[in-house]
């Protein structure tokens, strides 16, 4: 079980011997470090003897480059680890040497230092461990009372099973060619190990400056599950923290990309653009634009894609941000605030979503799993019915001309009176929403009487009506607008214009997601959506099954 939040792993084995050992070394380290794992490459470093070992430069060769790529690819098996390979002592031999005597500050100072260096002396006051601690603190900022651990993983023969080798591009020579100014672009959402390979490549090639174009606004519109993309400021913050950690000597310039090119086609100082296999066409297009603008072409440095060995159905085969966003569905995105005025039982989930989102199908599934379902739309119809708690007030406020011959309220006539008229709409909601809220509370009390552990409010206007104070968690169902339009048109027989108008009168997916604890998506087959639901847990208590919310873990169940 991991016991330290951050750690520094010093790898001392020769590069040729280290590559097949990376997987077991990382597996051992992952059991000790639970969050940030910095990796310092120092092949051939000896931790024996009386003199303090010193960090030396490691040449930036293709062998080192491939090893770093493999490190990140192997680290993907340990999803909880934020691995960062430090490049401070890895440099192109053509550059003027700089001093390695200063201590580098890290954003997460290590609490423990680990190494693959092995010794037969296993005593508590092992001199190798003491040397390791001195070495770590001489290179990097570490927490006080630094702990040292010698790793002794079981190195098994490398069969290659279950591992996707990285393909080495056909380069000439052994040393990496460096460039003064490099540009790279991307969304950089939820920084993952494929991003880190891309960024580490840029840092190894760059001598002075790395220009980063970060996709924003219109360039995000067609991204899968775009509502779960981190805000631009958050992506920049995470990106810069990583880059300054791995190579603080470079200058980093970040700009929002509002078109596919950004400053890559206008900046005369740029020399090289780093692309992946799938973005190479974009790099070629950049060079075409540069020539049109009277600028020299950039060197295209292409890196391979990394396969995601953990990818599941409806996820990409490569490591990607869209797959990570897909894995967020059905998980707790933010902890719910405890409301002391809200009874703990039943645990009330407010389920919302735009028209056509599939919200009601999710509600029925949760009811099937054992939750008590409150259909707020049905309660609304009851409130409008003759003799219902809102009937007289609505007729008095909007006139008897909205009544049918049988005395029922014609919802279409009422809708025509309030649609597009914010003042009239507010008058209606001021009447109806408080009435429905009281009806909902009665239904929740009925859930208590029936001994239900979980109650689900299926409420399209949950957030607009301010009913979130009645629930412990807000869950939102989302689908892309194009899919929502198709569903509304097929279900209600509306034109595309009318369907779009209906969607635009509601909160957007992004506005709902911002206020949600859990997000679900019904874009795929029903069984795929159902698999988003458990992470909920069932516990057999007496003869009944009790449903517990997604936010709980197995260890927290009674």
Coordinates of C-alpha atoms in Angstrom, one line a residue:
X1 CA 0.0 0.0 0.0
X2 CA 1.3 3.5 -0.9
X3 CA 2.6 5.4 2.1
X4 CA 4.2 8.5 0.6
X5 CA 2.5 11.1 -1.5
X6 CA 5.7 12.1 -3.5
X7 CA 9.0 10.3 -4.2
X8 CA 12.2 10.5 -6.2
X9 CA 13.4 7.4 -8.0
X10 CA 17.1 7.4 -8.8
X11 CA 17.9 4.9 -11.6
X12 CA 21.5 3.8 -11.6
X13 CA 21.6 0.7 -13.9
X14 CA 23.3 0.9 -17.3
X15 CA 20.8 2.0 -20.0
X16 CA 21.0 -1.3 -21.8
X17 CA 20.2 -3.3 -18.6
X18 CA 17.6 -0.8 -17.4
X19 CA 15.0 -1.0 -20.2
X20 CA 13.7 -4.6 -19.5
X21 CA 13.7 -3.8 -15.7
X22 CA 11.5 -0.7 -15.9
X23 CA 8.2 -2.5 -15.5
X24 CA 9.1 -4.3 -12.2
X25 CA 10.9 -1.2 -10.9
X26 CA 7.8 1.0 -11.5
X27 CA 5.5 -1.7 -10.0
X28 CA 7.7 -1.7 -6.8
X29 CA 7.7 2.1 -6.6
X30 CA 4.0 2.3 -7.2
X31 CA 3.4 0.4 -3.9
X32 CA 5.4 3.0 -2.0
X33 CA 4.4 6.3 -3.7
X34 CA 0.8 7.2 -4.2
X35 CA 0.9 10.4 -6.2
X36 CA 3.9 12.2 -7.8
X37 CA 7.0 10.1 -8.7
X38 CA 10.0 12.0 -10.0
X39 CA 12.6 9.9 -11.9
X40 CA 16.3 10.8 -12.1
X41 CA 18.4 9.0 -14.7
X42 CA 22.0 8.6 -13.6
X43 CA 23.3 5.3 -15.2
X44 CA 26.5 4.1 -13.6
X45 CA 26.1 6.1 -10.4
X46 CA 27.8 4.4 -7.4
X47 CA 26.4 4.8 -3.9
X48 CA 29.2 3.1 -2.2
X49 CA 32.4 4.7 -0.8
X50 CA 33.0 7.6 1.5
X51 CA 32.8 10.5 -0.9
X52 CA 29.4 12.0 -1.8
X53 CA 28.3 11.0 -5.3
X54 CA 27.7 13.9 -7.7
X55 CA 25.2 14.2 -10.5
X56 CA 26.8 14.2 -14.0
X57 CA 25.4 14.9 -17.4
X58 CA 23.7 12.2 -19.4
X59 CA 24.0 12.7 -23.2
X60 CA 20.8 13.3 -25.0
X61 CA 20.9 10.3 -27.3
X62 CA 18.3 8.3 -29.1
X63 CA 18.9 5.5 -26.5
X64 CA 18.0 7.9 -23.7
X65 CA 15.1 9.2 -25.6
X66 CA 13.7 5.7 -26.2
X67 CA 14.2 4.8 -22.6
X68 CA 12.2 7.9 -21.4
X69 CA 9.4 7.0 -23.8
X70 CA 9.3 3.4 -22.5
X71 CA 9.3 4.8 -18.9
X72 CA 6.1 6.7 -19.6
X73 CA 4.5 3.9 -21.5
X74 CA 5.2 1.4 -18.7
X75 CA 4.0 3.9 -16.1
X76 CA 0.5 3.9 -17.7
X77 CA -0.1 0.6 -16.0
X78 CA -0.1 2.5 -12.7
X79 CA -2.9 5.1 -13.2
X80 CA -2.5 6.7 -9.7
X81 CA 1.1 7.7 -10.4
X82 CA 2.0 11.1 -11.8
X83 CA 5.4 10.1 -13.3
X84 CA 7.8 12.9 -14.2
X85 CA 11.2 12.1 -15.7
X86 CA 13.6 14.9 -14.8
X87 CA 15.7 16.2 -17.7
X88 CA 18.0 18.6 -15.8
X89 CA 21.1 16.4 -16.2
X90 CA 20.1 15.2 -19.7
X91 CA 21.5 17.5 -22.4
X92 CA 22.8 17.7 -25.9
X93 CA 26.6 17.5 -25.9
X94 CA 26.8 20.4 -28.4
X95 CA 25.5 22.9 -25.9
X96 CA 27.7 24.8 -23.5
X97 CA 27.9 22.9 -20.2
X98 CA 26.2 24.5 -17.2
X99 CA 26.8 23.9 -13.5
X100 CA 24.9 21.1 -11.8
X101 CA 25.8 22.2 -8.3
X102 CA 22.5 24.1 -7.6
X103 CA 19.5 22.4 -6.0
X104 CA 16.4 22.2 -8.2
X105 CA 13.1 23.1 -6.6
X106 CA 10.3 20.6 -7.3
X107 CA 6.6 21.4 -7.1
X108 CA 6.0 18.4 -4.9
X109 CA 9.2 17.9 -2.8
X110 CA 9.8 14.2 -2.4
X111 CA 9.1 12.6 0.9
X112 CA 11.0 9.4 0.0
X113 CA 13.9 8.6 -2.3
X114 CA 14.1 5.2 -4.1
X115 CA 16.7 3.5 -6.1
X116 CA 17.4 0.4 -8.2
X117 CA 21.0 0.3 -6.8
X118 CA 21.4 -2.9 -5.0
X119 CA 23.7 -3.9 -2.1
X120 CA 24.0 -6.9 0.2
X121 CA 24.1 -4.6 3.3
X122 CA 20.5 -4.4 4.6
X123 CA 21.1 -2.9 8.0
X124 CA 19.1 0.0 9.4
X125 CA 22.2 2.3 9.0
X126 CA 23.1 1.1 5.6
X127 CA 25.7 3.5 4.2
X128 CA 24.2 3.2 0.7
X129 CA 20.9 4.6 2.0
X130 CA 22.7 7.4 3.7
X131 CA 24.5 8.2 0.4
X132 CA 21.3 8.0 -1.5
X133 CA 19.7 10.6 0.9
X134 CA 22.7 12.9 0.5
X135 CA 22.6 12.6 -3.2
X136 CA 18.9 13.3 -3.5
X137 CA 19.1 16.4 -1.3
X138 CA 22.1 17.7 -3.2
X139 CA 20.2 17.6 -6.5
X140 CA 16.6 18.4 -5.6
X141 CA 14.4 20.1 -2.9
X142 CA 13.2 17.3 -0.7
X143 CA 11.0 17.2 2.5
X144 CA 12.8 17.3 5.8
X145 CA 13.5 13.8 7.3
X146 CA 13.8 12.3 3.9
X147 CA 13.3 8.5 3.9
X148 CA 15.4 6.2 1.6
X149 CA 14.3 2.8 0.2
X150 CA 16.3 0.4 -1.8
X151 CA 14.1 -1.4 -4.3
X152 CA 14.7 -5.2 -4.9
X153 CA 12.0 -6.0 -7.5
X154 CA 11.9 -9.5 -9.1
X155 CA 13.3 -9.2 -12.5
X156 CA 11.7 -11.7 -14.7
X157 CA 12.6 -12.5 -18.3
X158 CA 10.9 -10.0 -20.7
X159 CA 8.5 -12.0 -22.8
X160 CA 7.0 -8.9 -24.4
X161 CA 3.5 -10.2 -23.7
X162 CA 1.0 -7.5 -22.9
X163 CA 3.3 -4.7 -23.8
X164 CA 3.2 -2.5 -26.9
X165 CA 6.8 -1.6 -27.9
X166 CA 7.4 1.9 -29.0
X167 CA 8.5 2.1 -32.6
X168 CA 11.8 3.9 -33.0
X169 CA 11.8 6.3 -36.0
X170 CA 14.4 5.9 -38.6
X171 CA 17.0 8.5 -37.5
X172 CA 20.6 8.9 -38.5
X173 CA 23.3 8.9 -35.9
X174 CA 22.9 8.6 -32.1
X175 CA 22.7 12.2 -30.7
X176 CA 19.5 14.1 -30.8
X177 CA 19.7 17.2 -32.9
X178 CA 18.6 20.3 -30.9
X179 CA 17.0 23.5 -32.0
X180 CA 16.8 27.0 -30.5
X181 CA 13.0 27.4 -30.6
X182 CA 10.4 24.7 -30.8
X183 CA 6.6 24.8 -31.2
X184 CA 4.0 22.2 -30.3
X185 CA 0.2 22.3 -30.1
X186 CA -2.6 20.3 -28.5
X187 CA -5.5 20.3 -26.1
X188 CA -3.4 19.0 -23.2
X189 CA -6.5 18.0 -21.2
X190 CA -5.8 15.9 -18.1
X191 CA -2.1 15.6 -18.7
X192 CA -1.3 11.9 -19.4
X193 CA 1.7 9.8 -20.3
X194 CA 1.4 10.3 -24.0
X195 CA 1.4 14.1 -23.4
X196 CA 4.5 13.6 -21.3
X197 CA 6.3 11.8 -24.1
X198 CA 5.5 14.6 -26.5
X199 CA 6.5 17.3 -24.0
X200 CA 9.7 15.5 -22.9
X201 CA 10.7 15.2 -26.6
X202 CA 10.2 18.9 -27.0
X203 CA 12.3 19.7 -23.9
X204 CA 15.1 17.4 -25.0
X205 CA 15.2 19.1 -28.5
X206 CA 14.8 22.7 -27.3
X207 CA 17.8 24.8 -26.4
X208 CA 16.1 28.1 -25.5
X209 CA 12.3 28.3 -25.9
X210 CA 9.3 26.0 -26.2
X211 CA 6.1 27.6 -27.6
X212 CA 2.9 25.8 -26.7
X213 CA -0.3 26.3 -28.5
X214 CA -3.2 25.1 -26.3
X215 CA -6.6 24.5 -28.1
X216 CA -9.5 26.5 -26.8
X217 CA -13.1 27.6 -27.6
X218 CA -14.1 26.6 -31.2
X219 CA -11.3 24.0 -31.5
X220 CA -12.9 22.1 -28.6
X221 CA -16.4 21.9 -30.1
X222 CA -16.0 18.5 -31.8
X223 CA -14.0 16.9 -29.0
X224 CA -15.7 13.9 -27.4
X225 CA -17.3 14.8 -24.0
X226 CA -16.1 18.4 -24.4
X227 CA -18.0 19.4 -21.3
X228 CA -15.5 17.5 -19.2
X229 CA -12.5 19.2 -20.7
X230 CA -10.6 21.1 -18.0
X231 CA -10.8 24.9 -18.2
X232 CA -8.0 26.6 -20.2
X233 CA -6.4 28.1 -17.2
X234 CA -6.3 24.8 -15.4
X235 CA -4.7 23.1 -18.4
X236 CA -2.1 25.8 -18.6
X237 CA -1.4 25.5 -14.9
X238 CA -0.8 21.7 -15.0
X239 CA 1.2 22.0 -18.2
X240 CA 3.6 24.6 -16.8
X241 CA 4.0 22.8 -13.5
X242 CA 5.1 19.7 -15.3
X243 CA 7.5 21.5 -17.7
X244 CA 9.2 23.6 -15.0
X245 CA 9.7 20.4 -13.0
X246 CA 11.3 18.4 -15.7
X247 CA 13.4 21.2 -17.3
X248 CA 13.4 24.6 -15.5
X249 CA 16.1 26.1 -17.7
X250 CA 13.9 26.5 -20.8
X251 CA 11.6 29.5 -21.5
X252 CA 8.0 28.4 -21.9
X253 CA 5.5 30.5 -23.8
X254 CA 1.8 29.4 -23.8
X255 CA -0.9 30.8 -26.1
X256 CA -4.5 29.8 -26.7
X257 CA -5.1 28.2 -30.1
X258 CA -8.3 29.6 -31.6
X259 CA -7.5 28.2 -35.1
X260 CA -5.3 25.2 -36.2
X261 CA -2.2 27.3 -36.7
X262 CA -1.8 30.0 -34.1
X263 CA 1.7 31.7 -34.0
X264 CA 3.4 28.7 -35.7
X265 CA 2.8 30.3 -39.1
X266 CA 3.9 33.8 -38.1
X267 CA 6.8 33.4 -35.6
X268 CA 10.1 33.8 -37.5
X269 CA 12.2 32.5 -34.6
X270 CA 10.7 29.0 -34.7
X271 CA 12.9 26.2 -36.1
X272 CA 11.1 22.9 -35.4
X273 CA 7.6 21.6 -34.8
X274 CA 7.0 18.4 -32.9
X275 CA 4.1 16.3 -34.1
X276 CA 2.6 12.8 -33.6
X277 CA 1.7 10.3 -36.3
X278 CA -1.9 11.6 -36.4
X279 CA -0.9 15.3 -36.4
X280 CA 1.8 15.1 -39.0
X281 CA -0.6 16.4 -41.7
X282 CA -1.2 19.5 -39.4
X283 CA 2.6 20.0 -39.3
X284 CA 2.8 19.8 -43.1
X285 CA -0.1 22.4 -43.3
X286 CA 1.8 24.7 -41.0
X287 CA 4.9 24.6 -43.3
X288 CA 2.7 25.4 -46.3
X289 CA 1.3 28.5 -44.5
X290 CA 4.8 29.5 -43.5
X291 CA 6.0 29.4 -47.1
X292 CA 3.0 31.5 -48.1
X293 CA 4.0 34.0 -45.4
X294 CA 7.6 34.2 -46.6
X295 CA 9.0 32.2 -43.6
X296 CA 11.3 29.1 -43.8
X297 CA 9.8 25.7 -43.2
X298 CA 10.0 24.1 -39.8
X299 CA 11.8 20.8 -39.2
X300 CA 9.1 18.2 -38.5
X301 CA 10.0 15.9 -35.6
X302 CA 7.5 13.0 -35.4
X303 CA 6.9 10.9 -32.4
X304 CA 5.0 7.6 -32.3
X305 CA 1.6 7.0 -30.7
X306 CA 1.4 5.0 -27.6
X307 CA -1.1 2.2 -27.3
X308 CA -3.4 2.2 -24.3
X309 CA -3.4 -1.4 -23.1
X310 CA -6.2 -0.7 -20.6
X311 CA -8.6 0.8 -23.2
X312 CA -12.1 -0.6 -23.1
X313 CA -15.1 -0.5 -25.4
X314 CA -15.9 2.9 -26.9
X315 CA -12.4 4.2 -26.0
X316 CA -9.5 4.9 -28.3
X317 CA -6.7 2.4 -28.8
X318 CA -4.1 5.1 -28.1
X319 CA -3.6 6.8 -24.8
X320 CA -5.8 9.9 -25.1
X321 CA -7.6 12.5 -23.1
X322 CA -11.0 11.5 -24.6
X323 CA -10.6 8.0 -23.1
X324 CA -9.7 9.6 -19.7
X325 CA -12.9 11.8 -19.9
X326 CA -14.9 8.7 -20.8
X327 CA -13.6 7.0 -17.6
X328 CA -14.9 10.0 -15.6
X329 CA -18.5 9.1 -16.4
X330 CA -20.2 7.7 -13.4
X331 CA -17.5 8.8 -11.0
X332 CA -17.5 11.6 -8.4
X333 CA -16.1 14.7 -10.0
X334 CA -16.3 16.8 -6.9
X335 CA -17.2 16.0 -3.3
X336 CA -20.7 16.9 -2.2
X337 CA -21.1 19.6 0.5
X338 CA -22.5 18.3 3.7
X339 CA -25.8 20.0 4.6
X340 CA -26.7 19.5 8.3
X341 CA -30.3 20.4 7.6
X342 CA -30.6 17.6 5.1
X343 CA -31.4 14.2 6.6
X344 CA -28.8 11.5 5.8
X345 CA -31.4 8.9 4.9
X346 CA -32.6 8.5 2.3
X347 CA -29.6 9.6 0.3
X348 CA -31.2 11.8 -2.3
X349 CA -29.8 12.1 -5.8
X350 CA -31.0 14.8 -8.1
X351 CA -30.9 13.6 -11.7
X352 CA -31.1 16.2 -14.4
X353 CA -30.3 16.8 -18.0
X354 CA -31.5 18.5 -21.2
X355 CA -34.3 17.3 -23.3
X356 CA -33.3 14.2 -25.3
X357 CA -30.4 13.5 -22.9
X358 CA -31.7 10.1 -21.9
X359 CA -32.2 11.2 -18.3
X360 CA -35.4 9.3 -17.7
X361 CA -34.0 6.0 -19.0
X362 CA -31.2 6.4 -16.4
X363 CA -33.8 7.1 -13.8
X364 CA -35.7 3.9 -14.7
X365 CA -32.5 1.9 -14.5
X366 CA -31.7 3.3 -11.0
X367 CA -35.3 2.4 -10.0
X368 CA -34.7 -1.1 -11.2
X369 CA -31.6 -1.3 -9.1
X370 CA -33.6 -0.5 -6.0
X371 CA -33.8 3.3 -5.7
X372 CA -37.1 5.1 -4.9
X373 CA -37.9 7.2 -8.0
X374 CA -39.6 10.5 -7.9
X375 CA -40.8 11.5 -11.3
X376 CA -41.0 15.3 -11.0
X377 CA -42.5 15.8 -14.5
X378 CA -45.4 13.6 -13.4
X379 CA -45.8 15.7 -10.2
X380 CA -45.9 18.8 -12.4
X381 CA -48.8 17.4 -14.3
X382 CA -50.6 16.6 -11.1
X383 CA -50.0 20.2 -9.9
X384 CA -51.7 21.6 -13.0
X385 CA -54.6 19.2 -12.9
X386 CA -58.0 20.4 -11.7
X387 CA -58.0 20.3 -8.0
X388 CA -54.2 20.2 -8.0
X389 CA -52.2 22.6 -5.7
X390 CA -51.2 25.0 -8.6
X391 CA -54.4 24.9 -10.7
X392 CA -56.3 27.8 -9.3
X393 CA -53.3 30.1 -9.1
X394 CA -52.3 29.4 -12.7
X395 CA -55.8 30.0 -14.1
X396 CA -56.1 33.2 -12.1
X397 CA -52.7 34.5 -13.3
X398 CA -53.0 33.5 -17.0
X399 CA -56.7 33.6 -17.7
X400 CA -59.5 31.1 -18.3
X401 CA -58.8 31.1 -22.1
X402 CA -56.1 28.5 -21.5
X403 CA -58.6 25.9 -20.3
X404 CA -59.8 23.0 -22.4
X405 CA -63.5 22.1 -22.5
X406 CA -63.1 19.6 -19.7
X407 CA -61.5 22.2 -17.5
X408 CA -58.0 21.0 -17.8
X409 CA -55.2 23.4 -18.5
X410 CA -54.0 23.4 -22.1
X411 CA -50.2 23.2 -21.6
X412 CA -49.6 24.2 -25.2
X413 CA -51.6 27.4 -24.8
X414 CA -49.9 28.1 -21.5
X415 CA -46.5 27.5 -23.1
X416 CA -47.3 29.9 -25.9
X417 CA -48.0 32.6 -23.4
X418 CA -44.8 32.3 -21.5
X419 CA -42.3 31.2 -24.2
X420 CA -39.9 34.0 -25.0
X421 CA -41.4 36.2 -22.3
X422 CA -39.1 36.1 -19.3
X423 CA -41.5 38.1 -17.1
X424 CA -44.4 35.8 -17.8
X425 CA -42.2 32.7 -17.4
X426 CA -41.0 33.9 -14.0
X427 CA -44.6 34.5 -12.9
X428 CA -45.4 30.9 -13.8
X429 CA -42.4 29.3 -12.2
X430 CA -42.9 31.4 -9.0
X431 CA -46.3 29.7 -8.7
X432 CA -45.4 26.2 -9.8
X433 CA -41.9 25.4 -8.6
X434 CA -42.6 25.9 -4.8
X435 CA -45.7 23.8 -5.1
X436 CA -43.8 21.0 -6.8
X437 CA -41.0 21.2 -4.2
X438 CA -43.5 20.5 -1.5
X439 CA -44.9 17.5 -3.5
X440 CA -41.3 16.2 -3.9
X441 CA -40.7 16.4 -0.1
X442 CA -43.8 14.3 0.5
X443 CA -42.5 11.7 -1.9
X444 CA -39.1 11.7 -0.1
X445 CA -41.0 11.1 3.1
X446 CA -42.7 8.2 1.4
X447 CA -39.3 6.7 0.6
X448 CA -38.5 6.9 4.3
X449 CA -41.7 5.0 5.1
X450 CA -40.8 2.3 2.6
X451 CA -37.3 2.0 4.1
X452 CA -35.5 3.0 0.9
X453 CA -31.8 3.9 1.3
X454 CA -31.6 6.0 -1.9
X455 CA -34.1 8.3 -3.6
X456 CA -33.7 9.6 -7.1
X457 CA -35.4 12.9 -8.3
X458 CA -35.8 12.8 -12.0
X459 CA -36.0 16.6 -12.6
X460 CA -35.3 18.4 -15.8
X461 CA -35.3 21.8 -14.0
X462 CA -33.6 20.7 -10.9
X463 CA -30.9 23.4 -11.1
X464 CA -33.1 26.2 -12.5
X465 CA -35.7 25.7 -9.8
X466 CA -33.1 25.7 -7.0
X467 CA -34.0 22.3 -5.8
X468 CA -30.4 21.2 -5.4
X469 CA -30.8 22.1 -1.7
X470 CA -33.1 19.1 -1.4
X471 CA -30.5 16.6 -2.7
X472 CA -27.2 15.2 -1.5
X473 CA -25.7 14.9 -5.0
X474 CA -26.5 16.3 -8.4
X475 CA -26.1 13.9 -11.4
X476 CA -26.4 15.1 -15.0
X477 CA -27.0 13.2 -18.2
X478 CA -25.4 14.7 -21.3
X479 CA -25.2 14.0 -25.0
X480 CA -23.8 16.0 -27.9
X481 CA -26.2 18.6 -29.3
X482 CA -26.4 16.9 -32.7
X483 CA -27.6 13.7 -31.1
X484 CA -30.0 15.6 -28.9
X485 CA -31.5 17.3 -32.0
X486 CA -32.0 14.0 -33.7
X487 CA -33.7 12.5 -30.7
X488 CA -36.0 15.4 -30.2
X489 CA -37.0 15.6 -33.9
X490 CA -37.7 11.8 -34.0
X491 CA -39.5 11.7 -30.6
X492 CA -41.7 14.9 -30.9
X493 CA -42.0 15.3 -34.7
X494 CA -40.4 18.7 -34.6
X495 CA -38.4 20.5 -37.3
X496 CA -34.7 21.0 -36.7
X497 CA -35.3 24.7 -36.1
X498 CA -37.9 24.0 -33.4
X499 CA -35.8 21.4 -31.8
X500 CA -32.8 23.7 -31.7
X501 CA -34.9 26.5 -30.2
X502 CA -36.1 24.1 -27.4
X503 CA -32.5 23.2 -26.6
X504 CA -31.3 26.9 -26.6
X505 CA -34.0 27.7 -24.0
X506 CA -32.4 25.4 -21.5
X507 CA -29.2 25.3 -19.6
X508 CA -26.3 24.0 -21.6
X509 CA -24.5 20.8 -20.8
X510 CA -21.5 22.7 -19.6
X511 CA -23.6 24.8 -17.2
X512 CA -25.1 21.7 -15.7
X513 CA -21.8 19.9 -15.5
X514 CA -20.3 22.8 -13.6
X515 CA -22.9 22.2 -10.8
X516 CA -22.8 18.4 -10.9
X517 CA -21.1 15.7 -8.8
X518 CA -21.6 12.9 -11.3
X519 CA -22.0 13.0 -15.1
X520 CA -23.4 10.2 -17.2
X521 CA -23.8 9.9 -21.0
X522 CA -26.3 8.0 -23.0
X523 CA -24.6 8.3 -26.4
X524 CA -24.0 4.6 -26.6
X525 CA -26.0 1.4 -26.2
X526 CA -28.0 1.1 -22.9
X527 CA -25.7 -1.5 -21.5
X528 CA -22.8 0.9 -21.8
X529 CA -24.7 3.6 -19.9
X530 CA -25.7 1.0 -17.3
X531 CA -22.1 0.2 -16.7
X532 CA -21.5 3.8 -15.9
X533 CA -23.9 3.4 -13.0
X534 CA -22.1 0.8 -10.9
X535 CA -19.5 2.1 -9.5
X536 CA -22.6 1.9 -7.2
X537 CA -22.6 -0.8 -4.6
X538 CA -25.1 -3.3 -3.4
X539 CA -25.1 -4.7 0.1
X540 CA -27.4 -7.5 1.1
X541 CA -29.0 -6.4 4.3
X542 CA -31.8 -8.6 5.7
X543 CA -33.9 -9.7 2.7
X544 CA -33.5 -6.5 0.7
X545 CA -30.9 -4.9 -1.4
X546 CA -29.9 -1.3 -0.6
X547 CA -28.4 0.9 -3.2
X548 CA -25.6 3.2 -2.2
X549 CA -24.5 6.3 -4.1
X550 CA -21.6 6.4 -6.6
X551 CA -19.6 8.6 -4.2
X552 CA -19.2 5.8 -1.6
X553 CA -16.5 3.2 -1.8
X554 CA -16.6 -0.4 -0.8
X555 CA -14.7 0.3 2.4
X556 CA -17.2 3.0 3.5
X557 CA -20.2 0.7 3.3
X558 CA -21.7 -0.7 6.5

